[in-house]
Short mmCIF file of C-alpha atoms in Angstrom, two decimals:
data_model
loop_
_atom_site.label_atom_id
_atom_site.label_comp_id
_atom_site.label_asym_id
_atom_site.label_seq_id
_atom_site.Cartn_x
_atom_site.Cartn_y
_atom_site.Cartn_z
CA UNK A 1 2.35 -306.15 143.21
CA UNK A 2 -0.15 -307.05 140.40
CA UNK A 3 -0.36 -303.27 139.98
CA UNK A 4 2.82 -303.52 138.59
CA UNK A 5 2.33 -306.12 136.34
CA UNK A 6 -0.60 -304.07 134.75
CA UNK A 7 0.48 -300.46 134.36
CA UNK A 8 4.49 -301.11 133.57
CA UNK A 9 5.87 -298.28 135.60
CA UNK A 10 9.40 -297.38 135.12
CA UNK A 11 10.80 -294.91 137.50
CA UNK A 12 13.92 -293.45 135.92
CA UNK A 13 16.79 -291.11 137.70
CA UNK A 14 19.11 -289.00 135.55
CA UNK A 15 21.34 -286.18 136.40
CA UNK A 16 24.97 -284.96 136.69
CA UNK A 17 27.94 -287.16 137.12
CA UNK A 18 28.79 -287.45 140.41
CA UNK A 19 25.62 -285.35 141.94
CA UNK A 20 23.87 -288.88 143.73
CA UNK A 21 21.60 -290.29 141.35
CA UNK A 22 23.08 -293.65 142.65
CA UNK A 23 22.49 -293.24 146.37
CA UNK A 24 18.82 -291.95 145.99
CA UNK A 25 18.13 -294.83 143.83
CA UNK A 26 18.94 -297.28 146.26
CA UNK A 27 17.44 -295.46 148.51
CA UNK A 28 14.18 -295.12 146.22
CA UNK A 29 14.88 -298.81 145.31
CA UNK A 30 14.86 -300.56 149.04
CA UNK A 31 11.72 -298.87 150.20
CA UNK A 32 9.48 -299.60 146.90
CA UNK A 33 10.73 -303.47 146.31
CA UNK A 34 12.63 -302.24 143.10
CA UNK A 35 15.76 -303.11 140.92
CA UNK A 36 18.44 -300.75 139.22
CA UNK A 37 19.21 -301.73 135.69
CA UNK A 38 21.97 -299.01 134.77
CA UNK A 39 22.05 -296.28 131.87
CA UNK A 40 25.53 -295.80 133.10
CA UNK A 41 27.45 -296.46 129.60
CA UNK A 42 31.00 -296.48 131.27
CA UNK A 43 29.71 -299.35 133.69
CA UNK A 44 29.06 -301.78 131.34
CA UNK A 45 33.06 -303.14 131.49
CA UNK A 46 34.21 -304.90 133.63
CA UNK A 47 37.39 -304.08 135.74
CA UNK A 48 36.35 -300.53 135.30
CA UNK A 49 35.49 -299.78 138.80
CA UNK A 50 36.71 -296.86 140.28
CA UNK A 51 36.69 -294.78 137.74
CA UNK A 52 33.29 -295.53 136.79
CA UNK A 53 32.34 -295.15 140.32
CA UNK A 54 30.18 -298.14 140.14
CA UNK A 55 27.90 -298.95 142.67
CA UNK A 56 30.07 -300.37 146.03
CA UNK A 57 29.43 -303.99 147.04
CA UNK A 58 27.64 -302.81 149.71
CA UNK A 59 24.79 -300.98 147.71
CA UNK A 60 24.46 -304.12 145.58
CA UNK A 61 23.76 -306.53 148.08
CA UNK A 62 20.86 -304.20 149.48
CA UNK A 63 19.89 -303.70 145.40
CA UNK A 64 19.89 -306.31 142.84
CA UNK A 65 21.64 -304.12 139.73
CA UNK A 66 21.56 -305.00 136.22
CA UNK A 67 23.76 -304.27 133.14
CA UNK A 68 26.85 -303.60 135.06
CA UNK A 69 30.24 -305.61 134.35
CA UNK A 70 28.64 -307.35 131.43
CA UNK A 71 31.03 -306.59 128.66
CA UNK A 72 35.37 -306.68 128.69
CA UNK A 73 37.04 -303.48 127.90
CA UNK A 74 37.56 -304.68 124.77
CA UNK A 75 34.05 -304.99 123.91
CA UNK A 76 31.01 -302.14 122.54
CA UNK A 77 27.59 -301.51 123.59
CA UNK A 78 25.89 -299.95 121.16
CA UNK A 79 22.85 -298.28 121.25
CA UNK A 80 20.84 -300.81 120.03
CA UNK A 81 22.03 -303.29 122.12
CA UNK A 82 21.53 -301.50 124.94
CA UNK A 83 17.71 -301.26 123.95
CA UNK A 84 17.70 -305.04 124.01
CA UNK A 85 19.46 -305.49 127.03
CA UNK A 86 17.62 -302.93 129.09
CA UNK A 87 14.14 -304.21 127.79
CA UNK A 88 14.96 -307.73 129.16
CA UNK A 89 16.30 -307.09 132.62
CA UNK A 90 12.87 -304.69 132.88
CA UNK A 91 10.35 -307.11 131.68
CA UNK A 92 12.39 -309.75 134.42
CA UNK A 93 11.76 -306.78 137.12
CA UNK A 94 8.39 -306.63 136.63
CA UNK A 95 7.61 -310.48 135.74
CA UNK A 96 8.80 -310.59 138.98
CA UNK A 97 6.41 -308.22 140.75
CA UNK A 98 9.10 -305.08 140.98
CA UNK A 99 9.82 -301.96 140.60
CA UNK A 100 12.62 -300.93 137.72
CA UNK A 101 14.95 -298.02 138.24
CA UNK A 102 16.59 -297.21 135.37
CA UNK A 103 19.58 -294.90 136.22
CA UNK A 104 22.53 -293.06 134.85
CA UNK A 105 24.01 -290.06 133.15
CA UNK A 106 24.43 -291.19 129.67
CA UNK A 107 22.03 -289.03 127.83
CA UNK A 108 21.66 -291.02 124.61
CA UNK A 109 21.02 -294.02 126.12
CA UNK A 110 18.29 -292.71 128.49
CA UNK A 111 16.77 -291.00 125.78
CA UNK A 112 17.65 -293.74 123.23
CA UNK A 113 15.92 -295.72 124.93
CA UNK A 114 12.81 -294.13 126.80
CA UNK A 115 12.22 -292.33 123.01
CA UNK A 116 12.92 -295.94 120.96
CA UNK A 117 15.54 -294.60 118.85
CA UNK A 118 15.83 -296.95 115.81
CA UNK A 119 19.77 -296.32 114.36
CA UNK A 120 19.49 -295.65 111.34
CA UNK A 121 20.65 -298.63 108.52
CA UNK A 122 23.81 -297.44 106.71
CA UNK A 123 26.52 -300.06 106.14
CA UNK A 124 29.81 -299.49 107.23
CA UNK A 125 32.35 -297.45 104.72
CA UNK A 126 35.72 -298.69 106.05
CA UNK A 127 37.29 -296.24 103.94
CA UNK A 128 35.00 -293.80 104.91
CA UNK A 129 35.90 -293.85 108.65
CA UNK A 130 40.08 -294.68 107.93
CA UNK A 131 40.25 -291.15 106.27
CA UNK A 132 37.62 -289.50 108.82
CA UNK A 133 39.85 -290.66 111.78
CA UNK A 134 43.09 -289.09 109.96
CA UNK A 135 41.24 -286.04 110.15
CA UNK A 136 40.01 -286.02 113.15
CA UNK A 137 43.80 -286.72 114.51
CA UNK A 138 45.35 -283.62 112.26
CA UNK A 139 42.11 -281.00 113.24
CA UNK A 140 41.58 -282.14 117.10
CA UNK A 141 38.78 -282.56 118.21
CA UNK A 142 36.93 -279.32 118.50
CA UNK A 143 37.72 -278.92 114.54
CA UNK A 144 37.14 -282.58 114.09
CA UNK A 145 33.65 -281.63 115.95
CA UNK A 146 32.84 -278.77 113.73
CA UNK A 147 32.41 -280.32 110.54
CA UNK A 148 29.26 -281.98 112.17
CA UNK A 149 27.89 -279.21 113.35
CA UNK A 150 27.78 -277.83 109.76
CA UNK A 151 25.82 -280.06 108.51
CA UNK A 152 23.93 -281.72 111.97
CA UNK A 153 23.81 -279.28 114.31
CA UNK A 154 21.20 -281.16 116.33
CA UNK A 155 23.28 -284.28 116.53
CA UNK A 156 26.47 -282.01 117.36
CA UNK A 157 24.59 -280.71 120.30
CA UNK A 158 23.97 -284.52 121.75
CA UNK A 159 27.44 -285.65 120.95
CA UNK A 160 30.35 -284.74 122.84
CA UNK A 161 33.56 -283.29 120.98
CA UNK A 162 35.93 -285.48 122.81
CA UNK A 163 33.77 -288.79 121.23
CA UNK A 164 35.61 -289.41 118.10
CA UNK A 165 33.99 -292.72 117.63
CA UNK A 166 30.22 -291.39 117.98
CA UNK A 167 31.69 -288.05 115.61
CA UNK A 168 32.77 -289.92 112.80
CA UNK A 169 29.92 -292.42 112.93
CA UNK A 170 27.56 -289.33 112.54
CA UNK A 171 29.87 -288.15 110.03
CA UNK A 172 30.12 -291.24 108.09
CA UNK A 173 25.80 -291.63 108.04
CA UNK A 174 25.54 -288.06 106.65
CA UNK A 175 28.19 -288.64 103.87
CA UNK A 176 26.68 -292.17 103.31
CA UNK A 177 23.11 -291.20 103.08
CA UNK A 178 23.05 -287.58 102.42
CA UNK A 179 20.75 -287.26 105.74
CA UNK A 180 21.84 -286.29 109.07
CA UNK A 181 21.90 -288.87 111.63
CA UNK A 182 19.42 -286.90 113.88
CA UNK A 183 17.17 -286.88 111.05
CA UNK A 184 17.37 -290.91 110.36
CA UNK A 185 16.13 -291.87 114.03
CA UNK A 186 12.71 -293.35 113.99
CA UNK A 187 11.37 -293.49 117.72
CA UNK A 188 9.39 -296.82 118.78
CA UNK A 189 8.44 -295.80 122.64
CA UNK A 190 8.67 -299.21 124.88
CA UNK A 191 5.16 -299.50 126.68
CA UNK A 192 5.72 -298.62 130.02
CA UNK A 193 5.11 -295.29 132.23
CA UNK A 194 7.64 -293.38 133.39
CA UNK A 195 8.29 -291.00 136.10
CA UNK A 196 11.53 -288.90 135.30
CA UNK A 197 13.62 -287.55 138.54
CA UNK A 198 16.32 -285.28 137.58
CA UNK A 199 19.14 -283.71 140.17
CA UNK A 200 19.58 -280.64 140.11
CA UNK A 201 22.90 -278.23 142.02
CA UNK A 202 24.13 -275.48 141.15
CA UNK A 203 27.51 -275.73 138.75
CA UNK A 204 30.77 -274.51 141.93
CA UNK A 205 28.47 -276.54 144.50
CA UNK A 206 28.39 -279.85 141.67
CA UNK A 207 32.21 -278.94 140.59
CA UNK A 208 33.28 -279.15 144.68
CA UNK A 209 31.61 -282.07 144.83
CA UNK A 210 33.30 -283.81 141.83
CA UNK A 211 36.75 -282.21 142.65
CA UNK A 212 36.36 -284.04 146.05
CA UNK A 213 35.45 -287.24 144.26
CA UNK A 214 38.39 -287.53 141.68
CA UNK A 215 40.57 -286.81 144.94
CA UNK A 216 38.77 -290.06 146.22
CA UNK A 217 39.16 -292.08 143.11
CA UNK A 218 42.92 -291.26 142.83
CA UNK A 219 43.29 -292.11 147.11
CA UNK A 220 41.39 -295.61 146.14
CA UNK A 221 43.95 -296.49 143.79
CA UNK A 222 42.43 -295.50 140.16
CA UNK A 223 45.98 -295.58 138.53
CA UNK A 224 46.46 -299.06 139.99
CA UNK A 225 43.22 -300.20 138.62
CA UNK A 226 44.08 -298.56 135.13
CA UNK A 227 47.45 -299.69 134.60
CA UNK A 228 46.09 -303.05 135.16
CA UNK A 229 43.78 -302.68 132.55
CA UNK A 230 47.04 -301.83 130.32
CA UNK A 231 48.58 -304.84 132.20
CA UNK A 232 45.91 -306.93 130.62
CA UNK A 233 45.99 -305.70 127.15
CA UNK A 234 43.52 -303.00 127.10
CA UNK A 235 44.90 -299.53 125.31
CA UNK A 236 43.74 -296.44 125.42
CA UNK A 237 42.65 -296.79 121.49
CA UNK A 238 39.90 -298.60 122.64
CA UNK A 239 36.57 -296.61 123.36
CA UNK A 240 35.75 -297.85 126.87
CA UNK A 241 39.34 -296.77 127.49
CA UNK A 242 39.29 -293.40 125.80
CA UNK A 243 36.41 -292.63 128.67
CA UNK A 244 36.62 -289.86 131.28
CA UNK A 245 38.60 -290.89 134.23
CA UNK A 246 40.67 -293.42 131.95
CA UNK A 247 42.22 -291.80 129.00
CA UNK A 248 43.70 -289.05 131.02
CA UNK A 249 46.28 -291.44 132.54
CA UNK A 250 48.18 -292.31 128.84
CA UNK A 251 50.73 -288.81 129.07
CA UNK A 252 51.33 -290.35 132.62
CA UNK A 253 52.14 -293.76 131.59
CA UNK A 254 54.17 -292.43 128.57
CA UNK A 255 55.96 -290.59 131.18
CA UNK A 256 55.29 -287.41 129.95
CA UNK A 257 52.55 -286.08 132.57
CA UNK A 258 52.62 -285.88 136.34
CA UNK A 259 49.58 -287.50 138.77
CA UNK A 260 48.80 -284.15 139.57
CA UNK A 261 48.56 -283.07 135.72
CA UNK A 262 46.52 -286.04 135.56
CA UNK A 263 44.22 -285.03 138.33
CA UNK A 264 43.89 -281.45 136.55
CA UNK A 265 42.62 -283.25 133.29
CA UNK A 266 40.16 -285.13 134.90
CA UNK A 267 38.50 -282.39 136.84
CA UNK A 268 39.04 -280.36 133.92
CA UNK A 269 37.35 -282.87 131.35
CA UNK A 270 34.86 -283.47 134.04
CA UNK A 271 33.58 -279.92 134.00
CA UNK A 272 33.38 -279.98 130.14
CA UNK A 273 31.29 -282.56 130.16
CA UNK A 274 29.18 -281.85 133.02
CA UNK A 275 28.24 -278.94 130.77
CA UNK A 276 27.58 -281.51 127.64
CA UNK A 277 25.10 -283.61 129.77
CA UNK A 278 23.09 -280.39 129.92
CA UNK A 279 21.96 -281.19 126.44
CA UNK A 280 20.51 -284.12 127.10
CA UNK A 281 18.43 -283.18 131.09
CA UNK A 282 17.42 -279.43 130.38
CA UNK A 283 15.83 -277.94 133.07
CA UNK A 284 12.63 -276.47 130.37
CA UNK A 285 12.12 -280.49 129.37
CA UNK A 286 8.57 -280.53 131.26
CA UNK A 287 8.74 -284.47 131.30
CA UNK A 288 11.69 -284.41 134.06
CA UNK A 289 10.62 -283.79 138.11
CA UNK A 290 13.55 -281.34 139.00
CA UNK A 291 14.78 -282.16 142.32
CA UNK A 292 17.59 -280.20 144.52
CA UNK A 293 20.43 -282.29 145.23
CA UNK A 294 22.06 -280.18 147.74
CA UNK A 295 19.12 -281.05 150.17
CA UNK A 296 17.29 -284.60 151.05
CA UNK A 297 15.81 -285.73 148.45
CA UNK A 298 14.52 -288.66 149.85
CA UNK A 299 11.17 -287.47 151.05
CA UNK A 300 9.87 -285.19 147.90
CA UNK A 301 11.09 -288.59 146.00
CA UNK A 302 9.18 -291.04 147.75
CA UNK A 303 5.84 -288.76 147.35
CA UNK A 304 6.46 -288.63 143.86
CA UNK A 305 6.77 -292.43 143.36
CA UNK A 306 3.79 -293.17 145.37
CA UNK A 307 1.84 -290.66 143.80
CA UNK A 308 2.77 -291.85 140.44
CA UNK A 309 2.37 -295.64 141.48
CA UNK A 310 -1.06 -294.52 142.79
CA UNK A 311 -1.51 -293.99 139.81
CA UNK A 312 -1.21 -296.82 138.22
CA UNK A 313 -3.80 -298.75 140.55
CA UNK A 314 -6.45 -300.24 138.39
#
């Protein structure tokens, strides 16, 4: 593999939720000697299994995954520190002689990282972000969400409504700085080629298909998992529990929602954001190889690796 070694490939599989970037990437990953080092930003905590829909045990024993369970709910990635921690487990990959996979759904960290986003340096204005959050709690969300889109629309676009946190960071850089966040990133590319797969389905096909999986999540016992998480001291204040397929359970536990309202939520909040990660993985962006999920992908994948780590050959 000293072809590796030399060019740096990265091979790097975004899409969807829930439309099989995992499967083809073990797939992908077992027939080129490779690794999966995850761009999954939900996966990161550990205990937060089901409703991450994390890898099984089964696909990591045949695929050695990185950055998964490597923070407590209680805990933050940011940005930054995802850089860091996906250049390392990369560079081990390919000291090693393999092939990285990076993989996931979380457009700012596949971009964030793939573009070398620097975050931009302003200090933290506790008072700032107390009286931000108040608003954000008296407007909702959307209204919350509209304030940045006065005055970042490009950062508005990237950040979903329903991420407080991320809203009033942006929020808090603009009033800070008198810049727009989106205008403060500095990109610092990482030096390796990349091949970019993206799955494509159409939207009732992909919203079947998630439907069906939330039904799956609730039969494997996601409101035992979650209300073990609240068990252990983790509330829904805290971001990793304020994610998709967690924070819809709080009305339930208050007693003041059903499991089937919660069900509704999720497949409801699902599709909403299904149509945010369309922001990040357009279907113009020439740098992504569009592939349809609704057939096997398998074989026009493999062609396009081994094409691409053709090459790479010296």
């Amino acid at each position: 593999m000293s072809t590796l070694l030399a060019s740096r490939p990265l091979i790097v599989i975004v899409g969807a939720t829930g439309i099989g970037k995992t499967a083809l990437a073990v797939a992908l990953a077992r027939r080129f000697d490779g690794e999966i080092v995850s761009a999954d930003s939900r996966q990161f905590y550990r205990g937060m299994d089901i409703g991450t829909a994390k890898s099984s045990s089964e696909e990591q024993a045949l695929v050695p995954h990185h950055l998964i369970d490597i923070a407590d709910p209680n805990e933050s990635i940011s940005l930054a520190q995802f850089r860091t921690l996906a250049t390392a487990a990369i560079d081990d990959i390919h000291a090693r002689g393999r092939l990285p996979f990076l993989v996931g759904g979380t457009g700012q960290y596949v971009w964030g990282f793939l573009e070398g986003w620097d975050v931009p340096q302003a200090p933290p204005d506790e008072a700032l972000r107390v009286r931000l959050y108040a608003e954000a709690e008296a407007q909702g969300v959307e209204a919350f969400h509209a304030k940045l889109r006065a005055v970042d629309p490009l950062a508005a676009e990237r950040i979903d409504p329903r991420n407080v946190r991320r809203v009033v960071r942006a929020l808090e850089v603009y009033y800070t700085t008198g810049r727009p966040i989106s205008a403060l990133q500095t990109k610092n590319p990482p030096p390796y080629r990349t091949l970019i797969l993206g799955l494509a389905l159409d939207r009732p096909t992909l919203y079947a298909r998630v439907d069906a999986r939330i039904d799956a999540m609730i039969a494997a016992g996601l409101e035992a998992e979650v209300r073990g998480l609240i068990a252990q001291g983790y509330g829904f204040d805290l971001p990793a529990m304020s994610a998709l397929g967690y924070a819809e359970f709080e009305p339930l536990l208050h007693g003041q929602a059903t499991i089937e309202d919660v069900v509704s939520a999720m497949k409801r909040n699902t599709r909403r954001f299904i149509r945010h990660q369309s922001a990040w993985f357009r279907k113009a962006d020439p740098r992504i190889h569009w592939l349809d999920a609704a057939a096997d992908m398998l074989p026009q994948s493999m062609r396009l690796v081994a094409a691409f780590l053709r090459e790479a050959t010296p």
